C-alpha cells in the first residue's frame, strides 16, 4: 500500500471516529459549570492572568486559542473535527507517548465570540480520564489582555481516582502550559511593528 493511500485511509478512520464521538453523550450533567457560579458542579481549578495589552495581542491569543494552537503549544497532540473551534467540534487530545499516552476526547459545548471576548468551553466524552468541563477565555479590557482557564471536573476512571493527586498535578500543569502558550502569542504580537 502506498503512503498516499494509507494517509487517505487514516483520514477516513479519523472522520468516522469524530462522527462516532460527536454522537456520544457528555460524561457529566453540570454543563455550564465552568462558565457560571450558578451551575453546581465539582470544585474549580482556575488560572487567571494578565498576558498582554492591545488589539494585536488580543487577536494573536484569540487565533491561537480558536485554532487549537494553545493545546499544541502546551505539548498535546490534537485531532479535531474542525480546524477552527465551533460549537459541537470534537477534539481528541493526547498527552505522552505509548504505552503511557493519555487520550482525552471532548466536545465543544460553548463558544464565546464577542468583540472583546473570545473563547470556548468543552466537555468530556467517554474515554476521557476526567469527567467535566474546561473553559478557555481571552478578554481585552482597559487594563490589558486577560486570560482565564478554568476546569470543573472529577476523576472518571478507576486509575484517575486511584492516582488523584497525580491527576490533579497533571491538570494543573496543563492549565499553566495553556496560559503560557497564550502569553507567548500575545507577547509576540506586541513586538510586531504596526500594520
PDB file of C-alpha atoms in Angstrom:
ATOM      1  CA  UNK A   1       0.000   0.000   0.000  1.00  0.00           C
ATOM      2  CA  UNK A   2       1.480   3.362  -0.947  1.00  0.00           C
ATOM      3  CA  UNK A   3       1.815   6.250   1.522  1.00  0.00           C
ATOM      4  CA  UNK A   4      -0.878   8.365  -0.114  1.00  0.00           C
ATOM      5  CA  UNK A   5      -3.454   5.559   0.081  1.00  0.00           C
ATOM      6  CA  UNK A   6      -2.518   4.892   3.725  1.00  0.00           C
ATOM      7  CA  UNK A   7      -2.913   8.604   4.562  1.00  0.00           C
ATOM      8  CA  UNK A   8      -6.362   8.670   2.937  1.00  0.00           C
ATOM      9  CA  UNK A   9      -7.420   5.573   4.921  1.00  0.00           C
ATOM     10  CA  UNK A  10      -6.123   7.132   8.149  1.00  0.00           C
ATOM     11  CA  UNK A  11      -8.060  10.354   7.423  1.00  0.00           C
ATOM     12  CA  UNK A  12     -11.236   8.364   6.694  1.00  0.00           C
ATOM     13  CA  UNK A  13     -10.886   6.491  10.002  1.00  0.00           C
ATOM     14  CA  UNK A  14     -10.375   9.812  11.802  1.00  0.00           C
ATOM     15  CA  UNK A  15     -13.530  11.283  10.257  1.00  0.00           C
ATOM     16  CA  UNK A  16     -15.536   8.180  11.186  1.00  0.00           C
ATOM     17  CA  UNK A  17     -14.179   8.320  14.763  1.00  0.00           C
ATOM     18  CA  UNK A  18     -15.118  12.017  15.047  1.00  0.00           C
ATOM     19  CA  UNK A  19     -18.662  11.269  13.895  1.00  0.00           C
ATOM     20  CA  UNK A  20     -18.995   8.473  16.475  1.00  0.00           C
ATOM     21  CA  UNK A  21     -17.656  10.720  19.243  1.00  0.00           C
ATOM     22  CA  UNK A  22     -19.987  13.559  18.209  1.00  0.00           C
ATOM     23  CA  UNK A  23     -22.970  11.273  18.834  1.00  0.00           C
ATOM     24  CA  UNK A  24     -21.868  10.202  22.323  1.00  0.00           C
ATOM     25  CA  UNK A  25     -23.308  11.878  25.416  1.00  0.00           C
ATOM     26  CA  UNK A  26     -21.128  14.031  27.637  1.00  0.00           C
ATOM     27  CA  UNK A  27     -19.859  12.224  30.740  1.00  0.00           C
ATOM     28  CA  UNK A  28     -21.279  14.782  33.186  1.00  0.00           C
ATOM     29  CA  UNK A  29     -24.532  16.607  33.852  1.00  0.00           C
ATOM     30  CA  UNK A  30     -23.333  20.012  35.075  1.00  0.00           C
ATOM     31  CA  UNK A  31     -22.968  21.590  31.614  1.00  0.00           C
ATOM     32  CA  UNK A  32     -22.034  25.241  32.034  1.00  0.00           C
ATOM     33  CA  UNK A  33     -20.329  24.798  35.423  1.00  0.00           C
ATOM     34  CA  UNK A  34     -17.031  26.115  34.079  1.00  0.00           C
ATOM     35  CA  UNK A  35     -18.721  29.334  32.960  1.00  0.00           C
ATOM     36  CA  UNK A  36     -21.131  30.171  35.766  1.00  0.00           C
ATOM     37  CA  UNK A  37     -21.201  30.015  39.542  1.00  0.00           C
ATOM     38  CA  UNK A  38     -24.956  29.442  39.225  1.00  0.00           C
ATOM     39  CA  UNK A  39     -24.400  25.938  37.815  1.00  0.00           C
ATOM     40  CA  UNK A  40     -23.418  23.487  40.563  1.00  0.00           C
ATOM     41  CA  UNK A  41     -20.525  21.153  39.854  1.00  0.00           C
ATOM     42  CA  UNK A  42     -17.207  19.953  41.229  1.00  0.00           C
ATOM     43  CA  UNK A  43     -14.631  22.350  42.613  1.00  0.00           C
ATOM     44  CA  UNK A  44     -12.917  24.501  40.003  1.00  0.00           C
ATOM     45  CA  UNK A  45      -9.231  24.771  39.228  1.00  0.00           C
ATOM     46  CA  UNK A  46      -8.587  28.247  37.839  1.00  0.00           C
ATOM     47  CA  UNK A  47      -5.734  30.119  36.229  1.00  0.00           C
ATOM     48  CA  UNK A  48      -6.267  33.825  35.547  1.00  0.00           C
ATOM     49  CA  UNK A  49      -3.533  36.170  34.416  1.00  0.00           C
ATOM     50  CA  UNK A  50      -2.841  39.374  32.532  1.00  0.00           C
ATOM     51  CA  UNK A  51      -0.843  38.341  29.463  1.00  0.00           C
ATOM     52  CA  UNK A  52      -0.521  41.478  27.364  1.00  0.00           C
ATOM     53  CA  UNK A  53      -2.296  44.532  26.114  1.00  0.00           C
ATOM     54  CA  UNK A  54      -3.845  45.905  22.981  1.00  0.00           C
ATOM     55  CA  UNK A  55      -5.745  44.662  19.988  1.00  0.00           C
ATOM     56  CA  UNK A  56      -2.813  42.853  18.254  1.00  0.00           C
ATOM     57  CA  UNK A  57      -2.126  40.766  21.367  1.00  0.00           C
ATOM     58  CA  UNK A  58      -5.852  40.001  21.715  1.00  0.00           C
ATOM     59  CA  UNK A  59      -6.122  38.897  18.078  1.00  0.00           C
ATOM     60  CA  UNK A  60      -2.997  36.712  18.319  1.00  0.00           C
ATOM     61  CA  UNK A  61      -4.077  34.999  21.542  1.00  0.00           C
ATOM     62  CA  UNK A  62      -7.622  34.512  20.202  1.00  0.00           C
ATOM     63  CA  UNK A  63      -6.345  32.978  16.965  1.00  0.00           C
ATOM     64  CA  UNK A  64      -4.050  30.571  18.809  1.00  0.00           C
ATOM     65  CA  UNK A  65      -6.885  29.588  21.130  1.00  0.00           C
ATOM     66  CA  UNK A  66      -9.562  29.115  18.471  1.00  0.00           C
ATOM     67  CA  UNK A  67      -7.367  27.024  16.132  1.00  0.00           C
ATOM     68  CA  UNK A  68      -6.262  24.502  18.804  1.00  0.00           C
ATOM     69  CA  UNK A  69      -2.765  26.052  18.789  1.00  0.00           C
ATOM     70  CA  UNK A  70      -2.837  26.617  22.542  1.00  0.00           C
ATOM     71  CA  UNK A  71      -3.250  22.875  23.074  1.00  0.00           C
ATOM     72  CA  UNK A  72      -0.464  22.031  20.619  1.00  0.00           C
ATOM     73  CA  UNK A  73       1.861  24.582  22.210  1.00  0.00           C
ATOM     74  CA  UNK A  74       1.108  23.016  25.603  1.00  0.00           C
ATOM     75  CA  UNK A  75       2.529  19.722  24.323  1.00  0.00           C
ATOM     76  CA  UNK A  76      -0.652  17.879  23.380  1.00  0.00           C
ATOM     77  CA  UNK A  77      -1.279  16.034  20.132  1.00  0.00           C
ATOM     78  CA  UNK A  78      -4.543  17.370  18.693  1.00  0.00           C
ATOM     79  CA  UNK A  79      -7.009  15.562  16.427  1.00  0.00           C
ATOM     80  CA  UNK A  80     -10.012  17.811  15.847  1.00  0.00           C
ATOM     81  CA  UNK A  81     -13.109  17.526  13.673  1.00  0.00           C
ATOM     82  CA  UNK A  82     -12.719  21.187  12.705  1.00  0.00           C
ATOM     83  CA  UNK A  83      -9.613  23.302  12.109  1.00  0.00           C
ATOM     84  CA  UNK A  84     -11.290  26.183  13.914  1.00  0.00           C
ATOM     85  CA  UNK A  85     -13.272  25.730  17.126  1.00  0.00           C
ATOM     86  CA  UNK A  86     -17.033  25.786  16.647  1.00  0.00           C
ATOM     87  CA  UNK A  87     -19.993  24.639  18.710  1.00  0.00           C
ATOM     88  CA  UNK A  88     -20.097  20.840  18.503  1.00  0.00           C
ATOM     89  CA  UNK A  89     -16.461  20.406  17.410  1.00  0.00           C
ATOM     90  CA  UNK A  90     -14.941  17.164  18.650  1.00  0.00           C
ATOM     91  CA  UNK A  91     -11.300  17.023  19.677  1.00  0.00           C
ATOM     92  CA  UNK A  92      -9.149  14.161  20.917  1.00  0.00           C
ATOM     93  CA  UNK A  93      -6.145  15.342  22.900  1.00  0.00           C
ATOM     94  CA  UNK A  94      -3.229  13.004  23.535  1.00  0.00           C
ATOM     95  CA  UNK A  95      -0.636  13.549  26.241  1.00  0.00           C
ATOM     96  CA  UNK A  96       2.509  11.444  26.391  1.00  0.00           C
ATOM     97  CA  UNK A  97       3.692   8.525  24.337  1.00  0.00           C
ATOM     98  CA  UNK A  98       2.670   4.902  24.091  1.00  0.00           C
ATOM     99  CA  UNK A  99       2.216   2.830  26.159  1.00  0.00           C
ATOM    100  CA  UNK A 100       1.516   5.580  28.705  1.00  0.00           C
ATOM    101  CA  UNK A 101      -0.363   8.009  26.454  1.00  0.00           C
ATOM    102  CA  UNK A 102      -3.461   9.611  27.913  1.00  0.00           C
ATOM    103  CA  UNK A 103      -6.331  10.068  25.466  1.00  0.00           C
ATOM    104  CA  UNK A 104      -8.868  12.800  26.209  1.00  0.00           C
ATOM    105  CA  UNK A 105     -11.901  13.142  23.882  1.00  0.00           C
ATOM    106  CA  UNK A 106     -14.006  16.310  24.280  1.00  0.00           C
ATOM    107  CA  UNK A 107     -16.828  18.185  22.545  1.00  0.00           C
ATOM    108  CA  UNK A 108     -17.158  21.968  22.392  1.00  0.00           C
ATOM    109  CA  UNK A 109     -20.264  22.951  24.382  1.00  0.00           C
ATOM    110  CA  UNK A 110     -19.991  26.758  24.176  1.00  0.00           C
ATOM    111  CA  UNK A 111     -18.251  29.348  22.015  1.00  0.00           C
ATOM    112  CA  UNK A 112     -17.714  32.936  23.133  1.00  0.00           C
ATOM    113  CA  UNK A 113     -17.386  35.220  20.102  1.00  0.00           C
ATOM    114  CA  UNK A 114     -17.618  38.850  21.174  1.00  0.00           C
ATOM    115  CA  UNK A 115     -15.598  41.885  20.057  1.00  0.00           C
ATOM    116  CA  UNK A 116     -13.518  41.873  23.264  1.00  0.00           C
ATOM    117  CA  UNK A 117     -14.019  38.282  24.487  1.00  0.00           C
ATOM    118  CA  UNK A 118     -13.085  35.113  22.627  1.00  0.00           C
ATOM    119  CA  UNK A 119     -13.041  31.550  23.839  1.00  0.00           C
ATOM    120  CA  UNK A 120     -14.831  28.284  24.284  1.00  0.00           C
ATOM    121  CA  UNK A 121     -15.679  25.519  26.716  1.00  0.00           C
ATOM    122  CA  UNK A 122     -15.535  21.822  26.062  1.00  0.00           C
ATOM    123  CA  UNK A 123     -16.927  18.857  27.906  1.00  0.00           C
ATOM    124  CA  UNK A 124     -15.570  15.368  28.359  1.00  0.00           C
ATOM    125  CA  UNK A 125     -16.690  12.377  26.331  1.00  0.00           C
ATOM    126  CA  UNK A 126     -16.407   8.658  27.159  1.00  0.00           C
ATOM    127  CA  UNK A 127     -12.755   7.630  27.291  1.00  0.00           C
ATOM    128  CA  UNK A 128     -11.556  10.836  28.979  1.00  0.00           C
ATOM    129  CA  UNK A 129      -9.827  10.206  32.342  1.00  0.00           C
ATOM    130  CA  UNK A 130     -11.782  13.118  33.862  1.00  0.00           C
ATOM    131  CA  UNK A 131     -15.471  13.966  33.797  1.00  0.00           C
ATOM    132  CA  UNK A 132     -16.311  17.645  33.456  1.00  0.00           C
ATOM    133  CA  UNK A 133     -15.730  20.844  31.595  1.00  0.00           C
ATOM    134  CA  UNK A 134     -12.971  23.346  30.825  1.00  0.00           C
ATOM    135  CA  UNK A 135     -13.294  26.999  29.849  1.00  0.00           C
ATOM    136  CA  UNK A 136     -10.675  28.937  27.864  1.00  0.00           C
ATOM    137  CA  UNK A 137     -11.261  32.682  27.572  1.00  0.00           C
ATOM    138  CA  UNK A 138      -9.254  35.731  26.497  1.00  0.00           C
ATOM    139  CA  UNK A 139     -10.707  39.143  27.315  1.00  0.00           C
ATOM    140  CA  UNK A 140      -9.453  42.552  26.242  1.00  0.00           C
ATOM    141  CA  UNK A 141     -10.141  45.139  28.957  1.00  0.00           C
ATOM    142  CA  UNK A 142      -8.949  48.692  29.547  1.00  0.00           C
ATOM    143  CA  UNK A 143      -6.399  47.165  31.943  1.00  0.00           C
ATOM    144  CA  UNK A 144      -4.984  44.765  29.347  1.00  0.00           C
ATOM    145  CA  UNK A 145      -5.446  41.293  27.947  1.00  0.00           C
ATOM    146  CA  UNK A 146      -6.677  38.774  30.495  1.00  0.00           C
ATOM    147  CA  UNK A 147      -6.722  35.006  30.155  1.00  0.00           C
ATOM    148  CA  UNK A 148      -8.948  32.696  32.168  1.00  0.00           C
ATOM    149  CA  UNK A 149      -8.568  28.925  32.063  1.00  0.00           C
ATOM    150  CA  UNK A 150     -10.939  27.065  34.351  1.00  0.00           C
ATOM    151  CA  UNK A 151     -11.634  23.362  34.857  1.00  0.00           C
ATOM    152  CA  UNK A 152     -14.586  21.894  36.705  1.00  0.00           C
ATOM    153  CA  UNK A 153     -14.104  18.134  36.809  1.00  0.00           C
ATOM    154  CA  UNK A 154     -13.608  14.962  38.803  1.00  0.00           C
ATOM    155  CA  UNK A 155     -11.853  11.659  38.038  1.00  0.00           C
ATOM    156  CA  UNK A 156     -13.835   9.408  35.676  1.00  0.00           C
ATOM    157  CA  UNK A 157     -11.724   6.247  35.630  1.00  0.00           C
ATOM    158  CA  UNK A 158     -10.550   3.962  38.422  1.00  0.00           C
ATOM    159  CA  UNK A 159      -6.926   4.799  37.725  1.00  0.00           C
ATOM    160  CA  UNK A 160      -7.614   8.561  37.740  1.00  0.00           C
ATOM    161  CA  UNK A 161      -9.377   8.167  41.106  1.00  0.00           C
ATOM    162  CA  UNK A 162      -6.575   5.979  42.495  1.00  0.00           C
ATOM    163  CA  UNK A 163      -3.968   8.471  41.355  1.00  0.00           C
ATOM    164  CA  UNK A 164      -5.995  11.593  42.164  1.00  0.00           C
ATOM    165  CA  UNK A 165      -3.014  13.644  43.418  1.00  0.00           C
ATOM    166  CA  UNK A 166      -1.105  12.875  40.205  1.00  0.00           C
ATOM    167  CA  UNK A 167      -4.194  13.530  38.077  1.00  0.00           C
ATOM    168  CA  UNK A 168      -4.687  16.941  39.717  1.00  0.00           C
ATOM    169  CA  UNK A 169      -0.988  17.769  39.294  1.00  0.00           C
ATOM    170  CA  UNK A 170      -1.151  16.930  35.566  1.00  0.00           C
ATOM    171  CA  UNK A 171      -4.301  19.043  35.201  1.00  0.00           C
ATOM    172  CA  UNK A 172      -2.633  21.987  36.976  1.00  0.00           C
ATOM    173  CA  UNK A 173       0.472  21.600  34.793  1.00  0.00           C
ATOM    174  CA  UNK A 174      -1.650  21.691  31.629  1.00  0.00           C
ATOM    175  CA  UNK A 175      -3.587  24.758  32.788  1.00  0.00           C
ATOM    176  CA  UNK A 176      -0.271  26.541  33.409  1.00  0.00           C
ATOM    177  CA  UNK A 177       1.005  25.488  29.968  1.00  0.00           C
ATOM    178  CA  UNK A 178      -2.166  26.797  28.317  1.00  0.00           C
ATOM    179  CA  UNK A 179      -1.708  30.204  29.949  1.00  0.00           C
ATOM    180  CA  UNK A 180       1.981  30.325  28.970  1.00  0.00           C
ATOM    181  CA  UNK A 181       1.148  29.444  25.342  1.00  0.00           C
ATOM    182  CA  UNK A 182      -1.375  32.285  25.125  1.00  0.00           C
ATOM    183  CA  UNK A 183       1.049  34.676  26.842  1.00  0.00           C
ATOM    184  CA  UNK A 184       3.777  33.832  24.283  1.00  0.00           C
ATOM    185  CA  UNK A 185       1.374  34.563  21.413  1.00  0.00           C
ATOM    186  CA  UNK A 186       0.361  37.884  22.990  1.00  0.00           C
ATOM    187  CA  UNK A 187       3.985  38.926  23.619  1.00  0.00           C
ATOM    188  CA  UNK A 188       4.993  38.036  20.059  1.00  0.00           C
ATOM    189  CA  UNK A 189       2.154  40.198  18.705  1.00  0.00           C
ATOM    190  CA  UNK A 190       3.176  43.076  20.982  1.00  0.00           C
ATOM    191  CA  UNK A 191       6.639  43.039  19.369  1.00  0.00           C
ATOM    192  CA  UNK A 192       5.347  43.178  15.794  1.00  0.00           C
ATOM    193  CA  UNK A 193       5.507  46.549  14.049  1.00  0.00           C
ATOM    194  CA  UNK A 194       2.079  48.131  13.430  1.00  0.00           C
ATOM    195  CA  UNK A 195       0.465  47.362  10.076  1.00  0.00           C
TER     196      UNK A 195
END
